CSV table of C-alpha atoms in Angstrom, one decimal:
chain,number,residue,atom,x,y,z
Q,11,GLN,CA,92.9,114.3,163.3
Q,12,GLN,CA,93.9,116.7,166.0
Q,13,GLN,CA,90.9,118.7,166.9
Q,14,VAL,CA,92.3,120.7,169.3
Q,15,LYS,CA,95.7,122.5,169.0
Q,16,GLN,CA,97.5,124.1,172.4
Q,17,SER,CA,100.4,126.1,172.1
Q,18,PRO,CA,103.2,126.5,173.6
Q,19,GLN,CA,104.3,122.7,173.9
Q,20,SER,CA,106.8,124.1,176.8
Q,21,LEU,CA,106.9,127.5,178.5
Q,22,ILE,CA,109.2,129.1,181.5
Q,23,VAL,CA,107.9,132.4,183.5
Q,24,GLN,CA,109.5,133.6,186.0
Q,25,LYS,CA,107.5,133.9,189.7
Q,26,GLY,CA,104.8,136.6,189.6
Q,27,GLY,CA,104.9,136.6,185.5
Q,28,ILE,CA,101.7,135.8,183.4
Q,29,SER,CA,101.5,132.8,182.4
Q,30,ILE,CA,99.4,132.5,179.0
Q,31,ILE,CA,98.5,128.9,177.1
Q,32,ASN,CA,96.7,129.1,173.4
Q,33,CYS,CA,94.1,126.8,172.4
Q,34,ALA,CA,92.6,126.3,169.1
Q,35,TYR,CA,89.5,124.4,168.0
Q,36,GLU,CA,88.1,122.6,165.0
Q,37,ASN,CA,84.7,120.8,165.9
Q,38,THR,CA,82.0,124.2,166.2
Q,39,ALA,CA,79.4,121.4,167.9
Q,40,PHE,CA,81.8,121.5,171.0
Q,41,ASP,CA,80.3,124.1,173.8
Q,42,TYR,CA,82.4,122.7,176.8
Q,43,PHE,CA,85.8,124.1,177.2
Q,44,PRO,CA,87.6,122.8,180.3
Q,45,TRP,CA,91.1,122.9,181.3
Q,46,TYR,CA,92.9,120.5,183.0
Q,47,GLN,CA,96.0,120.6,185.6
Q,48,GLN,CA,98.6,117.5,185.6
Q,49,PHE,CA,100.9,117.2,187.9
Q,50,PRO,CA,103.6,114.5,187.7
Q,51,GLY,CA,102.7,110.9,188.8
Q,52,LYS,CA,98.9,112.2,189.0
Q,53,GLY,CA,95.8,112.3,186.9
Q,54,PRO,CA,94.7,115.3,185.4
Q,55,ALA,CA,92.4,118.0,187.7
Q,56,LEU,CA,89.9,120.3,186.4
Q,57,LEU,CA,91.1,124.0,186.8
Q,58,ILE,CA,88.6,125.8,185.2
Q,59,ALA,CA,86.4,125.6,181.9
Q,60,ILE,CA,84.0,127.9,180.2
Q,61,ARG,CA,81.2,127.8,177.8
Q,62,PRO,CA,81.0,129.7,174.7
Q,63,ASP,CA,78.1,131.8,175.4
Q,64,VAL,CA,80.7,134.0,177.4
Q,65,SER,CA,83.8,135.7,176.7
Q,66,GLU,CA,85.6,135.1,180.0
Q,67,LYS,CA,85.7,133.6,182.9
Q,68,LYS,CA,88.3,134.0,185.6
Q,69,GLU,CA,88.5,131.9,188.9
Q,70,GLY,CA,91.5,133.4,191.6
Q,71,ARG,CA,94.4,133.7,189.5
Q,72,PHE,CA,93.2,131.6,186.3
Q,73,THR,CA,91.4,133.0,183.8
Q,74,ILE,CA,89.8,131.7,180.5
Q,75,SER,CA,89.6,134.0,177.6
Q,76,PHE,CA,87.3,132.8,174.3
Q,77,ASN,CA,86.8,133.9,171.0
Q,78,LYS,CA,83.7,132.0,169.2
Q,79,SER,CA,84.2,133.6,166.1
Q,80,ALA,CA,88.4,132.6,166.0
Q,81,LYS,CA,87.7,129.4,167.7
Q,82,GLN,CA,90.3,129.9,169.7
Q,83,PHE,CA,90.4,130.1,173.8
Q,84,SER,CA,93.2,130.9,176.5
Q,85,LEU,CA,94.1,130.2,179.5
Q,86,HIS,CA,96.0,133.1,182.0
Q,87,ILE,CA,97.6,132.4,185.1
Q,88,MET,CA,98.6,135.5,186.6
Q,89,ASP,CA,100.9,136.1,189.3
Q,90,SER,CA,102.6,132.6,188.5
Q,91,GLN,CA,103.8,130.7,191.2
Q,92,PRO,CA,106.1,127.8,191.3
Q,93,GLY,CA,103.3,125.5,192.8
Q,94,ASP,CA,101.9,126.3,189.1
Q,95,SER,CA,104.4,124.2,187.4
Q,96,ALA,CA,102.6,121.6,185.8
Q,97,THR,CA,101.2,120.3,182.4
Q,98,TYR,CA,98.1,122.1,181.6
Q,99,PHE,CA,95.7,120.8,179.0
Q,100,CYS,CA,92.8,122.0,177.0
Q,101,ALA,CA,90.0,120.3,175.9
Q,102,GLY,CA,86.6,120.3,174.0
Q,103,SER,CA,83.6,118.5,174.4
Q,104,ILE,CA,80.0,118.2,173.2
Q,105,GLY,CA,78.0,118.9,176.3
Q,106,ALA,CA,80.0,119.3,179.9
Q,107,GLY,CA,80.0,115.3,181.0
Q,108,ASN,CA,80.9,114.0,177.8
Q,109,MET,CA,84.0,112.6,176.4
Q,110,LEU,CA,86.5,115.1,175.8
Q,111,THR,CA,89.1,116.0,172.9
Q,112,PHE,CA,92.5,117.1,174.7
Q,113,GLY,CA,95.0,119.4,173.3
Q,114,GLY,CA,98.6,118.1,172.9
Q,115,GLY,CA,99.8,119.7,176.5
Q,116,THR,CA,101.9,122.6,177.7
Q,117,ARG,CA,104.4,122.0,180.4
Q,118,LEU,CA,104.8,124.9,182.7
Q,119,MET,CA,107.9,126.2,184.7
Q,120,VAL,CA,107.4,129.1,187.3
Q,121,LYS,CA,111.2,129.3,188.0
Q,122,PRO,CA,111.8,130.9,191.6
B,17,SER,CA,84.4,115.6,193.3
B,18,ALA,CA,85.0,111.6,192.7
B,19,VAL,CA,86.9,109.2,194.1
B,20,ILE,CA,88.4,107.1,191.7
B,21,SER,CA,90.9,104.4,192.7
B,22,GLN,CA,92.4,102.2,190.2
B,23,LYS,CA,94.4,99.2,190.4
B,24,PRO,CA,97.4,98.3,189.6
B,25,SER,CA,98.6,101.8,190.1
B,26,ARG,CA,102.2,100.8,188.5
B,27,ASP,CA,103.1,97.7,186.4
B,28,ILE,CA,106.0,96.1,184.8
B,29,CYS,CA,104.6,93.9,182.0
B,30,GLN,CA,106.0,91.1,179.7
B,31,ARG,CA,105.8,91.5,176.0
B,32,GLY,CA,102.8,89.2,175.2
B,33,THR,CA,101.0,89.6,178.1
B,34,SER,CA,97.7,90.9,179.1
B,35,LEU,CA,97.0,93.2,182.2
B,36,THR,CA,93.4,93.8,183.7
B,37,ILE,CA,93.3,97.8,185.2
B,38,GLN,CA,90.5,97.8,187.6
B,39,CYS,CA,88.5,101.0,187.8
B,40,GLN,CA,86.0,101.4,191.3
B,41,VAL,CA,84.3,104.7,191.9
B,42,ASP,CA,82.9,105.9,194.9
B,43,SER,CA,79.2,106.6,194.1
B,44,GLN,CA,77.2,105.4,190.7
B,45,VAL,CA,78.3,106.8,187.4
B,46,THR,CA,76.7,106.6,184.1
B,47,MET,CA,79.5,107.4,181.9
B,48,MET,CA,83.0,105.9,182.5
B,49,PHE,CA,85.8,106.7,180.0
B,50,TRP,CA,89.1,104.9,179.8
B,51,TYR,CA,91.7,107.3,178.6
B,52,ARG,CA,95.9,106.5,177.6
B,53,GLN,CA,98.5,109.0,177.7
B,54,GLN,CA,101.9,107.9,176.2
B,55,PRO,CA,104.9,109.1,177.7
B,56,GLY,CA,104.9,113.1,177.5
B,57,GLN,CA,102.0,113.2,175.4
B,58,SER,CA,98.4,114.3,175.5
B,59,LEU,CA,95.4,111.9,176.7
B,60,THR,CA,93.6,110.0,174.4
B,61,LEU,CA,90.0,108.3,174.8
B,62,ILE,CA,90.1,104.6,174.0
B,63,ALA,CA,86.4,103.8,174.6
B,64,THR,CA,83.1,105.0,176.5
B,65,ALA,CA,81.7,102.2,179.2
B,66,ASN,CA,78.2,102.4,180.0
B,67,GLN,CA,76.8,100.1,181.8
B,68,GLY,CA,74.5,97.2,180.7
B,69,SER,CA,75.9,97.9,176.7
B,70,GLU,CA,79.1,96.8,175.2
B,71,ALA,CA,82.1,99.6,174.8
B,72,THR,CA,82.2,102.1,172.6
B,73,TYR,CA,85.3,102.2,171.1
B,74,GLU,CA,87.5,105.2,169.4
B,75,SER,CA,89.1,105.0,166.0
B,76,GLY,CA,92.4,103.2,166.0
B,77,PHE,CA,91.2,101.3,169.4
B,78,VAL,CA,89.7,97.5,169.1
B,79,ILE,CA,87.9,95.6,171.5
B,80,ASP,CA,90.3,92.8,170.7
B,81,LYS,CA,92.9,94.5,172.2
B,82,PHE,CA,91.5,96.7,174.6
B,83,PRO,CA,88.4,94.5,175.9
B,84,ILE,CA,86.2,96.3,178.6
B,85,SER,CA,84.2,95.5,181.1
B,86,ARG,CA,81.1,97.3,182.9
B,87,PRO,CA,79.3,95.0,185.7
B,88,ASN,CA,78.0,98.0,187.7
B,89,LEU,CA,77.7,101.5,187.9
B,90,THR,CA,80.5,102.0,190.3
B,91,PHE,CA,83.2,99.4,188.4
B,92,SER,CA,84.7,98.9,185.1
B,93,THR,CA,88.1,96.9,184.0
B,94,LEU,CA,90.2,97.6,181.1
B,95,THR,CA,92.3,94.8,179.7
B,96,VAL,CA,95.3,95.3,177.5
B,97,SER,CA,95.8,92.3,175.5
B,98,ASN,CA,98.8,90.8,174.0
B,99,MET,CA,101.1,93.8,175.2
B,100,SER,CA,104.2,95.2,173.4
B,101,PRO,CA,106.4,97.9,174.3
B,102,GLU,CA,104.3,100.3,172.6
B,103,ASP,CA,101.7,100.1,175.0
B,104,SER,CA,103.6,101.4,177.8
B,105,SER,CA,101.6,104.2,178.7
B,106,ILE,CA,99.5,105.6,181.5
B,107,TYR,CA,95.8,104.1,181.3
B,108,LEU,CA,93.5,106.5,183.2
B,109,CYS,CA,89.9,106.2,184.2
B,110,SER,CA,87.3,109.0,184.2
B,111,VAL,CA,83.8,109.5,185.2
B,112,GLU,CA,81.2,111.9,184.9
B,113,ARG,CA,79.6,114.0,188.3
B,114,ALA,CA,77.6,116.3,188.6
B,115,GLY,CA,79.5,119.0,191.0
B,116,PRO,CA,79.3,122.9,191.9
B,117,ARG,CA,80.7,123.5,188.5
B,118,GLY,CA,77.9,121.4,187.1
B,119,ASN,CA,78.6,118.2,185.1
B,120,THR,CA,82.7,117.8,185.0
B,121,ILE,CA,84.9,114.6,184.1
B,122,TYR,CA,87.1,113.7,186.9
B,123,PHE,CA,90.4,111.7,186.6
B,124,GLY,CA,91.6,108.8,188.4
B,125,GLU,CA,95.4,108.2,189.3
B,126,GLY,CA,96.1,106.4,186.5
B,127,SER,CA,97.9,103.2,186.0
B,128,TRP,CA,101.2,103.4,184.7
B,129,LEU,CA,102.1,100.2,182.6
B,130,THR,CA,105.9,99.6,181.2
B,131,VAL,CA,105.6,96.8,178.6
B,132,VAL,CA,109.4,95.3,178.6
C-alpha cells in the first residue's frame, strides 16, 4: 500500500521558471515531511522539511506548502536552474528521525 | 551532517550468490536503516537495525533473504542472499542524526548491485 503519492513522475521546466511537485499522504500519524534531492549516482540528500504545525516553509529558492486538512504538501522551486535537474522525493514519517515512507519520485529537468 | 561510507559502491554478481554490503558511519548512531531502490524507482525500507537487538523487517522482506548485522553503533552489514536478477538495485544505508535542522535521516551513496 502506497502511503505517499507523488506527482508528476517527470517534469520539464525552462530555466527561471517555477517547478511544482505535489504529494499526498494517507497516514495521519505522519508528523514530519521531508523532501530529498537525488542526483544520478548519488544517495538522496535532504533538501527541506516541514512539520504540520506550519503551512509554509521557505529556504532560499525552495518552498514547501502544507495543507493538513487535505493531507497534501508540495515543493516549489523558484527560479529553477539547470543544476536543479535531479530526482525529487517527498516522504513522511512519524518523528523526524524515524523510518521514512517515500513518494514515487519526480524526475525534474530544467532546460537552459 | 553524517559521513556514511558504503562498500562496495558497485558490483556485478552472479545469480545464486550472496553479497554483503558494509555501512560505516563516522560517529555513533542509534538507528540505522537499510533501503532498496530498484532501477528508476523510489526507496523502499528493508529493515531497521538497532544495536543490540535483531533487525526489524518490513513487509515483503525476510531475514533469510536479507540478513543484517549491527555489531556496534557505527557499523552495519546487509547481505543479499541467493541473488536473482530481480535483486538488481541500489541498496542504501541511512542513519538518524541530530543536526541544525533537528533530527534528520542521512543517506550513504548507495551500493549498486547488478545480478547477471
